[in-house]
Amino acid sequence: MSATDVFILIVRWLHLVAAAVWIGGSIFYLLVLRPAARQQPENGGPIAKVVASRFRSLVDLSIVVLVATGAIITFDRLTGGTVGVSYVTVLAVKVALSAWMFAAVQMERRTAEVMSAYRTGDSGSENGKGLFHLARTSLAGYGGITVVGIVIFLLSDALKVLFEIALAAG
């Protein structure tokens, strides 16, 4: 195993860990922490806010690691000359979904800030329910972002299989 192989192995590992931390943390937040905090608002609310703040920093770090390592992995695979059109097509879909996901996180944060100001003002709404709440919790919400992240994991596995097929054929 050459030094380049070790470097690519470490880069791929960092890419996988960053993705697993982000998506795994999101699944935990959506399916465990948030419902528990809603059941116990007097106790869970403050804890959920602290966890969300810390998780936000972790997501920011994950995005930086994913972009940097993704660029290295993409360059490595595309310059090897062994991948075909199907690999490039799946890669393009993965990159597009990833870019959407990064942008959606930023949009969701801005929406959350607006909603926070909206809730503290005299809006006449009950707990933020209504059409705006429904729109906010649709695909652009954290649940949708998590689903897209899971799809990106599937595309990553598809890329691995396509690369192995290309290596076996070449």
mmCIF file of C-alpha atoms in Angstrom:
data_model
loop_
_atom_site.group_PDB
_atom_site.id
_atom_site.type_symbol
_atom_site.label_atom_id
_atom_site.label_comp_id
_atom_site.label_asym_id
_atom_site.label_seq_id
_atom_site.Cartn_x
_atom_site.Cartn_y
_atom_site.Cartn_z
ATOM 1 C CA MET A 1 0.000 0.000 0.000
ATOM 2 C CA SER A 2 1.527 3.284 -1.104
ATOM 3 C CA ALA A 3 1.431 6.603 0.767
ATOM 4 C CA THR A 4 -1.209 7.832 -1.698
ATOM 5 C CA ASP A 5 -3.360 4.785 -0.966
ATOM 6 C CA VAL A 6 -3.096 5.450 2.789
ATOM 7 C CA PHE A 7 -3.978 9.120 2.240
ATOM 8 C CA ILE A 8 -7.066 8.211 0.159
ATOM 9 C CA LEU A 9 -8.080 5.622 2.770
ATOM 10 C CA ILE A 10 -7.922 8.272 5.523
ATOM 11 C CA VAL A 11 -9.814 10.782 3.366
ATOM 12 C CA ARG A 12 -12.564 8.227 2.612
ATOM 13 C CA TRP A 13 -12.767 7.320 6.315
ATOM 14 C CA LEU A 14 -13.093 11.003 7.312
ATOM 15 C CA HIS A 15 -15.786 11.446 4.650
ATOM 16 C CA LEU A 16 -17.744 8.462 5.976
ATOM 17 C CA VAL A 17 -17.397 9.507 9.627
ATOM 18 C CA ALA A 18 -18.537 13.079 8.906
ATOM 19 C CA ALA A 19 -21.577 11.807 7.008
ATOM 20 C CA ALA A 20 -22.431 9.220 9.683
ATOM 21 C CA VAL A 21 -22.111 11.773 12.487
ATOM 22 C CA TRP A 22 -24.355 14.274 10.708
ATOM 23 C CA ILE A 23 -27.057 11.874 9.527
ATOM 24 C CA GLY A 24 -26.904 9.631 12.591
ATOM 25 C CA GLY A 25 -27.102 12.674 14.858
ATOM 26 C CA SER A 26 -30.019 14.015 12.838
ATOM 27 C CA ILE A 27 -31.910 10.737 13.155
ATOM 28 C CA PHE A 28 -31.303 10.736 16.924
ATOM 29 C CA TYR A 29 -32.397 14.366 17.203
ATOM 30 C CA LEU A 30 -35.587 13.850 15.160
ATOM 31 C CA LEU A 31 -36.690 10.481 16.527
ATOM 32 C CA VAL A 32 -35.481 10.611 20.141
ATOM 33 C CA LEU A 33 -34.495 14.003 21.509
ATOM 34 C CA ARG A 34 -37.132 16.278 19.973
ATOM 35 C CA PRO A 35 -40.117 14.028 20.833
ATOM 36 C CA ALA A 36 -38.792 13.588 24.395
ATOM 37 C CA ALA A 37 -38.336 17.346 24.777
ATOM 38 C CA ARG A 38 -41.904 17.928 23.594
ATOM 39 C CA GLN A 39 -43.258 15.463 26.158
ATOM 40 C CA GLN A 40 -41.402 17.208 28.979
ATOM 41 C CA PRO A 41 -41.223 20.876 27.906
ATOM 42 C CA GLU A 42 -40.231 22.125 31.350
ATOM 43 C CA ASN A 43 -37.237 19.774 31.534
ATOM 44 C CA GLY A 44 -36.528 18.760 27.950
ATOM 45 C CA GLY A 45 -36.814 22.152 26.290
ATOM 46 C CA PRO A 46 -33.674 23.713 27.800
ATOM 47 C CA ILE A 47 -31.656 20.519 27.254
ATOM 48 C CA ALA A 48 -32.825 20.264 23.654
ATOM 49 C CA LYS A 49 -31.730 23.859 23.017
ATOM 50 C CA VAL A 50 -28.217 23.158 24.346
ATOM 51 C CA VAL A 51 -27.976 19.926 22.354
ATOM 52 C CA ALA A 52 -29.222 21.665 19.194
ATOM 53 C CA SER A 53 -26.611 24.406 19.611
ATOM 54 C CA ARG A 54 -23.790 21.897 20.010
ATOM 55 C CA PHE A 55 -25.091 19.728 17.203
ATOM 56 C CA ARG A 56 -25.159 22.782 14.935
ATOM 57 C CA SER A 57 -21.391 23.169 15.428
ATOM 58 C CA LEU A 58 -20.923 19.487 14.643
ATOM 59 C CA VAL A 59 -22.985 19.830 11.449
ATOM 60 C CA ASP A 60 -20.903 22.848 10.398
ATOM 61 C CA LEU A 61 -17.697 20.847 10.896
ATOM 62 C CA SER A 62 -19.207 17.877 9.033
ATOM 63 C CA ILE A 63 -20.077 20.077 6.058
ATOM 64 C CA VAL A 64 -16.507 21.399 5.850
ATOM 65 C CA VAL A 65 -15.065 17.873 6.098
ATOM 66 C CA LEU A 66 -17.549 16.485 3.554
ATOM 67 C CA VAL A 67 -16.808 19.197 0.989
ATOM 68 C CA ALA A 68 -13.026 18.901 1.371
ATOM 69 C CA THR A 69 -12.881 15.117 1.401
ATOM 70 C CA GLY A 70 -15.543 14.815 -1.306
ATOM 71 C CA ALA A 71 -13.478 16.982 -3.640
ATOM 72 C CA ILE A 72 -10.395 14.820 -3.035
ATOM 73 C CA ILE A 73 -12.308 11.559 -3.527
ATOM 74 C CA THR A 74 -13.973 12.872 -6.705
ATOM 75 C CA PHE A 75 -10.640 14.005 -8.152
ATOM 76 C CA ASP A 76 -9.066 10.636 -7.304
ATOM 77 C CA ARG A 77 -11.849 8.615 -8.927
ATOM 78 C CA LEU A 78 -12.318 10.751 -12.030
ATOM 79 C CA THR A 79 -8.610 10.992 -12.853
ATOM 80 C CA GLY A 80 -8.112 7.236 -12.580
ATOM 81 C CA GLY A 81 -9.709 6.641 -15.956
ATOM 82 C CA THR A 82 -11.641 3.566 -14.831
ATOM 83 C CA VAL A 83 -15.107 5.026 -14.241
ATOM 84 C CA GLY A 84 -17.830 5.186 -16.836
ATOM 85 C CA VAL A 85 -20.805 7.363 -17.651
ATOM 86 C CA SER A 86 -23.048 5.649 -15.090
ATOM 87 C CA TYR A 87 -20.544 6.447 -12.311
ATOM 88 C CA VAL A 88 -20.334 10.098 -13.365
ATOM 89 C CA THR A 89 -24.146 10.329 -13.573
ATOM 90 C CA VAL A 90 -24.671 8.915 -10.073
ATOM 91 C CA LEU A 91 -21.865 11.131 -8.773
ATOM 92 C CA ALA A 92 -23.521 14.210 -10.305
ATOM 93 C CA VAL A 93 -26.821 13.345 -8.610
ATOM 94 C CA LYS A 94 -25.017 12.812 -5.297
ATOM 95 C CA VAL A 95 -23.180 16.137 -5.579
ATOM 96 C CA ALA A 96 -26.389 17.971 -6.522
ATOM 97 C CA LEU A 97 -28.306 16.464 -3.587
ATOM 98 C CA SER A 98 -25.411 17.254 -1.257
ATOM 99 C CA ALA A 99 -25.337 20.879 -2.408
ATOM 100 C CA TRP A 100 -29.098 21.077 -1.913
ATOM 101 C CA MET A 101 -28.680 19.611 1.563
ATOM 102 C CA PHE A 102 -26.000 22.132 2.560
ATOM 103 C CA ALA A 103 -28.169 24.999 1.270
ATOM 104 C CA ALA A 104 -31.273 23.589 2.983
ATOM 105 C CA VAL A 105 -29.475 23.551 6.336
ATOM 106 C CA GLN A 106 -28.644 27.237 5.956
ATOM 107 C CA MET A 107 -32.217 28.027 4.879
ATOM 108 C CA GLU A 108 -33.670 26.039 7.778
ATOM 109 C CA ARG A 109 -31.487 27.955 10.224
ATOM 110 C CA ARG A 110 -32.680 31.286 8.824
ATOM 111 C CA THR A 111 -36.296 30.091 8.948
ATOM 112 C CA ALA A 112 -35.837 28.971 12.560
ATOM 113 C CA GLU A 113 -34.509 32.433 13.466
ATOM 114 C CA VAL A 114 -37.509 34.077 11.802
ATOM 115 C CA MET A 115 -39.906 31.665 13.495
ATOM 116 C CA SER A 116 -38.278 32.365 16.856
ATOM 117 C CA ALA A 117 -38.846 36.090 16.379
ATOM 118 C CA TYR A 118 -42.356 35.377 15.080
ATOM 119 C CA ARG A 119 -43.260 33.295 18.143
ATOM 120 C CA THR A 120 -41.941 35.872 20.599
ATOM 121 C CA GLY A 121 -43.951 38.636 18.887
ATOM 122 C CA ASP A 122 -47.701 39.110 19.251
ATOM 123 C CA SER A 123 -48.674 36.985 16.265
ATOM 124 C CA GLY A 124 -51.931 35.501 17.487
ATOM 125 C CA SER A 125 -50.853 31.994 16.394
ATOM 126 C CA GLU A 126 -51.037 28.965 18.638
ATOM 127 C CA ASN A 127 -47.620 27.331 19.027
ATOM 128 C CA GLY A 128 -46.625 28.171 15.446
ATOM 129 C CA LYS A 129 -49.311 25.856 13.962
ATOM 130 C CA GLY A 130 -50.919 26.594 10.645
ATOM 131 C CA LEU A 131 -49.919 26.876 7.026
ATOM 132 C CA PHE A 132 -46.491 28.387 7.714
ATOM 133 C CA HIS A 133 -45.696 25.585 10.184
ATOM 134 C CA LEU A 134 -46.774 22.966 7.644
ATOM 135 C CA ALA A 135 -44.586 24.520 4.939
ATOM 136 C CA ARG A 136 -41.635 24.802 7.313
ATOM 137 C CA THR A 137 -41.815 21.133 8.297
ATOM 138 C CA SER A 138 -42.084 19.862 4.704
ATOM 139 C CA LEU A 139 -39.122 18.651 2.639
ATOM 140 C CA ALA A 140 -37.087 21.774 3.462
ATOM 141 C CA GLY A 141 -37.238 20.879 7.170
ATOM 142 C CA TYR A 142 -34.684 18.871 9.099
ATOM 143 C CA GLY A 143 -36.683 15.693 8.502
ATOM 144 C CA GLY A 144 -36.416 16.199 4.752
ATOM 145 C CA ILE A 145 -32.727 17.009 5.035
ATOM 146 C CA THR A 146 -32.205 13.764 6.952
ATOM 147 C CA VAL A 147 -34.091 11.741 4.321
ATOM 148 C CA VAL A 148 -31.942 13.263 1.567
ATOM 149 C CA GLY A 149 -28.853 12.396 3.640
ATOM 150 C CA ILE A 150 -29.973 8.768 3.807
ATOM 151 C CA VAL A 151 -30.485 8.768 0.014
ATOM 152 C CA ILE A 152 -26.959 10.168 -0.382
ATOM 153 C CA PHE A 153 -25.652 7.220 1.672
ATOM 154 C CA LEU A 154 -27.400 4.903 -0.811
ATOM 155 C CA LEU A 155 -25.829 6.757 -3.732
ATOM 156 C CA SER A 156 -22.408 6.407 -2.063
ATOM 157 C CA ASP A 157 -22.861 2.648 -1.953
ATOM 158 C CA ALA A 158 -23.978 2.676 -5.592
ATOM 159 C CA LEU A 159 -20.806 4.591 -6.499
ATOM 160 C CA LYS A 160 -18.692 2.024 -4.675
ATOM 161 C CA VAL A 161 -20.364 -0.822 -6.582
ATOM 162 C CA LEU A 162 -20.007 0.979 -9.922
ATOM 163 C CA PHE A 163 -16.326 1.645 -9.215
ATOM 164 C CA GLU A 164 -15.704 -2.009 -8.331
ATOM 165 C CA ILE A 165 -17.479 -3.113 -11.509
ATOM 166 C CA ALA A 166 -15.326 -0.721 -13.548
ATOM 167 C CA LEU A 167 -12.160 -2.078 -11.883
ATOM 168 C CA ALA A 168 -13.162 -5.682 -12.582
ATOM 169 C CA ALA A 169 -13.952 -4.888 -16.218
ATOM 170 C CA GLY A 170 -10.728 -2.919 -16.766
#
